[in-house]
Amino acid sequence: MQKLGDFKLPHFFNYPPYFTLQPVRDIREKQIQLWKELILEYCRFQKIFVVGLEEDFPLFSNAVIERFLSHEAREAFLSAVVSEGRGEWLDKGHRKCLILWHRIQEWADIVLNFVKDNGLEDSVMTIEEIRSGIESRGTELHGIDRTILMRALKLLEQKGKLAIFKGSSADDEGVKFSL
C-alpha cells in the first residue's frame, strides 16, 4: 500500500481512471464519494484546514502512476465536500476551500470537552492559548485554523457557555468560560 508520509493511501489512489472524472453517472458518484472521504481523512490526519485549487496539494497527483487531477476534477471533488457541509469556499472564484473535517458544532463540543478536561470552567484564555498553548498540545485544538475556532467559540457564546472579549490586537483576544 502506498503512503504519503505516514498517511496510508487507499487502493484506488493507484488506479489511473480515478484521476479522470468519470462520464458514467453511477461511477462518477462513487468516484466523488471516495475522493471526498480521502480529502477529509487526509486533511484531518495532516491538520490541513485550507486546500487551494491551484496549489500543489499532495492528493491531487500521483507520481507513481504519472497521473494528476484536472482543475475540473479538483473543483468537483472539493464542491462535493462543500455540498456535504464539510467545507466552504473562501472566495467567489472557488480557488480556496476551508475544510471542516469536524463541523462547527463538533468543534464547539471539542472546545467544551477541552475546557472540562483541563478544569478551565471559570477561566480566561486567549485565543492563541487555545490554538497553541501548553494545555492544547496533543489535542485536536492545537494548531486549529483561527477562522474555525472563532466560529466554534461564537456558537458557544450564543449558547451562553463563554464570553469573547477583544483586546488591543488579535493576540489579545480572549475567552471567559462560564460552564
mmCIF file of N, CA and C in Angstrom, residues 8 13 32 34 38-39 63 65 74 83 86 89 97 106 112 115 119 122 127 129 136-137 148 153 165 174-175 177:
data_model
loop_
_atom_site.group_PDB
_atom_site.id
_atom_site.type_symbol
_atom_site.label_atom_id
_atom_site.label_comp_id
_atom_site.label_asym_id
_atom_site.label_seq_id
_atom_site.Cartn_x
_atom_site.Cartn_y
_atom_site.Cartn_z
ATOM 1 N N LYS A 8 -1.637 6.409 5.053
ATOM 2 C CA LYS A 8 -1.833 5.293 4.123
ATOM 3 C C LYS A 8 -2.893 5.685 3.095
ATOM 4 N N PHE A 13 -6.145 5.030 -5.159
ATOM 5 C CA PHE A 13 -5.194 6.100 -5.468
ATOM 6 C C PHE A 13 -4.189 5.669 -6.537
ATOM 7 N N ILE A 32 -16.558 10.352 -6.745
ATOM 8 C CA ILE A 32 -16.637 11.578 -5.949
ATOM 9 C C ILE A 32 -16.696 11.245 -4.460
ATOM 10 N N LEU A 34 -15.494 8.573 -2.927
ATOM 11 C CA LEU A 34 -14.167 8.111 -2.499
ATOM 12 C C LEU A 34 -13.193 9.278 -2.318
ATOM 13 N N LEU A 38 -11.406 10.680 1.089
ATOM 14 C CA LEU A 38 -9.951 10.754 1.115
ATOM 15 C C LEU A 38 -9.479 12.157 1.502
ATOM 16 N N ILE A 39 -10.070 13.172 0.909
ATOM 17 C CA ILE A 39 -9.690 14.555 1.208
ATOM 18 C C ILE A 39 -9.915 14.858 2.688
ATOM 19 N N ALA A 63 2.700 10.550 -8.586
ATOM 20 C CA ALA A 63 3.872 10.379 -9.444
ATOM 21 C C ALA A 63 4.106 8.915 -9.815
ATOM 22 N N ILE A 65 2.007 6.611 -10.690
ATOM 23 C CA ILE A 65 1.263 6.225 -11.904
ATOM 24 C C ILE A 65 1.226 7.372 -12.924
ATOM 25 N N ARG A 74 -10.620 18.576 -9.530
ATOM 26 C CA ARG A 74 -10.350 19.153 -8.205
ATOM 27 C C ARG A 74 -11.563 19.927 -7.704
ATOM 28 N N SER A 83 -20.738 20.657 -0.551
ATOM 29 C CA SER A 83 -22.178 20.355 -0.602
ATOM 30 C C SER A 83 -22.615 19.451 0.551
ATOM 31 N N ARG A 86 -19.074 19.888 4.720
ATOM 32 C CA ARG A 86 -17.770 19.600 5.323
ATOM 33 C C ARG A 86 -16.687 20.548 4.800
ATOM 34 N N TRP A 89 -16.276 27.357 0.446
ATOM 35 C CA TRP A 89 -15.401 28.111 -0.438
ATOM 36 C C TRP A 89 -15.072 29.429 0.250
ATOM 37 N N CYS A 97 -10.616 26.394 -0.458
ATOM 38 C CA CYS A 97 -11.698 25.726 0.260
ATOM 39 C C CYS A 97 -11.286 25.486 1.715
ATOM 40 N N GLU A 106 -19.299 20.318 16.068
ATOM 41 C CA GLU A 106 -18.373 19.331 16.616
ATOM 42 C C GLU A 106 -17.145 20.013 17.211
ATOM 43 N N LEU A 112 -15.563 22.528 24.418
ATOM 44 C CA LEU A 112 -16.172 22.286 25.734
ATOM 45 C C LEU A 112 -15.484 21.143 26.473
ATOM 46 N N VAL A 115 -12.163 22.309 27.771
ATOM 47 C CA VAL A 115 -12.328 23.156 28.959
ATOM 48 C C VAL A 115 -12.583 22.286 30.193
ATOM 49 N N GLY A 119 -10.091 21.528 33.546
ATOM 50 C CA GLY A 119 -10.547 22.283 34.716
ATOM 51 C C GLY A 119 -10.569 23.786 34.495
ATOM 52 N N ASP A 122 -14.166 28.148 34.742
ATOM 53 C CA ASP A 122 -14.356 29.571 35.045
ATOM 54 C C ASP A 122 -13.096 30.372 34.752
ATOM 55 N N ILE A 127 -7.212 33.482 22.669
ATOM 56 C CA ILE A 127 -7.475 32.626 21.506
ATOM 57 C C ILE A 127 -6.201 31.864 21.143
ATOM 58 N N GLU A 129 -3.777 30.957 23.125
ATOM 59 C CA GLU A 129 -3.508 29.888 24.087
ATOM 60 C C GLU A 129 -4.312 28.637 23.730
ATOM 61 N N SER A 136 -3.267 22.883 25.105
ATOM 62 C CA SER A 136 -3.853 22.301 23.893
ATOM 63 C C SER A 136 -2.931 21.310 23.183
ATOM 64 N N ARG A 137 -1.676 21.233 23.605
ATOM 65 C CA ARG A 137 -0.752 20.280 22.961
ATOM 66 C C ARG A 137 -1.301 18.864 23.051
ATOM 67 N N ILE A 148 -11.994 28.791 12.009
ATOM 68 C CA ILE A 148 -12.834 27.699 12.521
ATOM 69 C C ILE A 148 -13.015 27.832 14.034
ATOM 70 N N LEU A 153 -16.273 29.193 18.819
ATOM 71 C CA LEU A 153 -16.410 29.995 20.036
ATOM 72 C C LEU A 153 -17.641 30.897 19.980
ATOM 73 N N PHE A 165 -13.936 38.348 24.355
ATOM 74 C CA PHE A 165 -13.618 39.762 24.530
ATOM 75 C C PHE A 165 -12.451 40.137 23.634
ATOM 76 N N GLY A 174 -9.628 37.186 23.753
ATOM 77 C CA GLY A 174 -9.718 36.134 24.747
ATOM 78 C C GLY A 174 -11.123 35.615 24.934
ATOM 79 N N VAL A 175 -11.211 34.644 25.829
ATOM 80 C CA VAL A 175 -12.475 33.971 26.110
ATOM 81 C C VAL A 175 -12.582 33.788 27.618
ATOM 82 N N PHE A 177 -14.674 31.497 30.009
ATOM 83 C CA PHE A 177 -15.579 30.352 30.038
ATOM 84 C C PHE A 177 -16.493 30.454 31.247
#
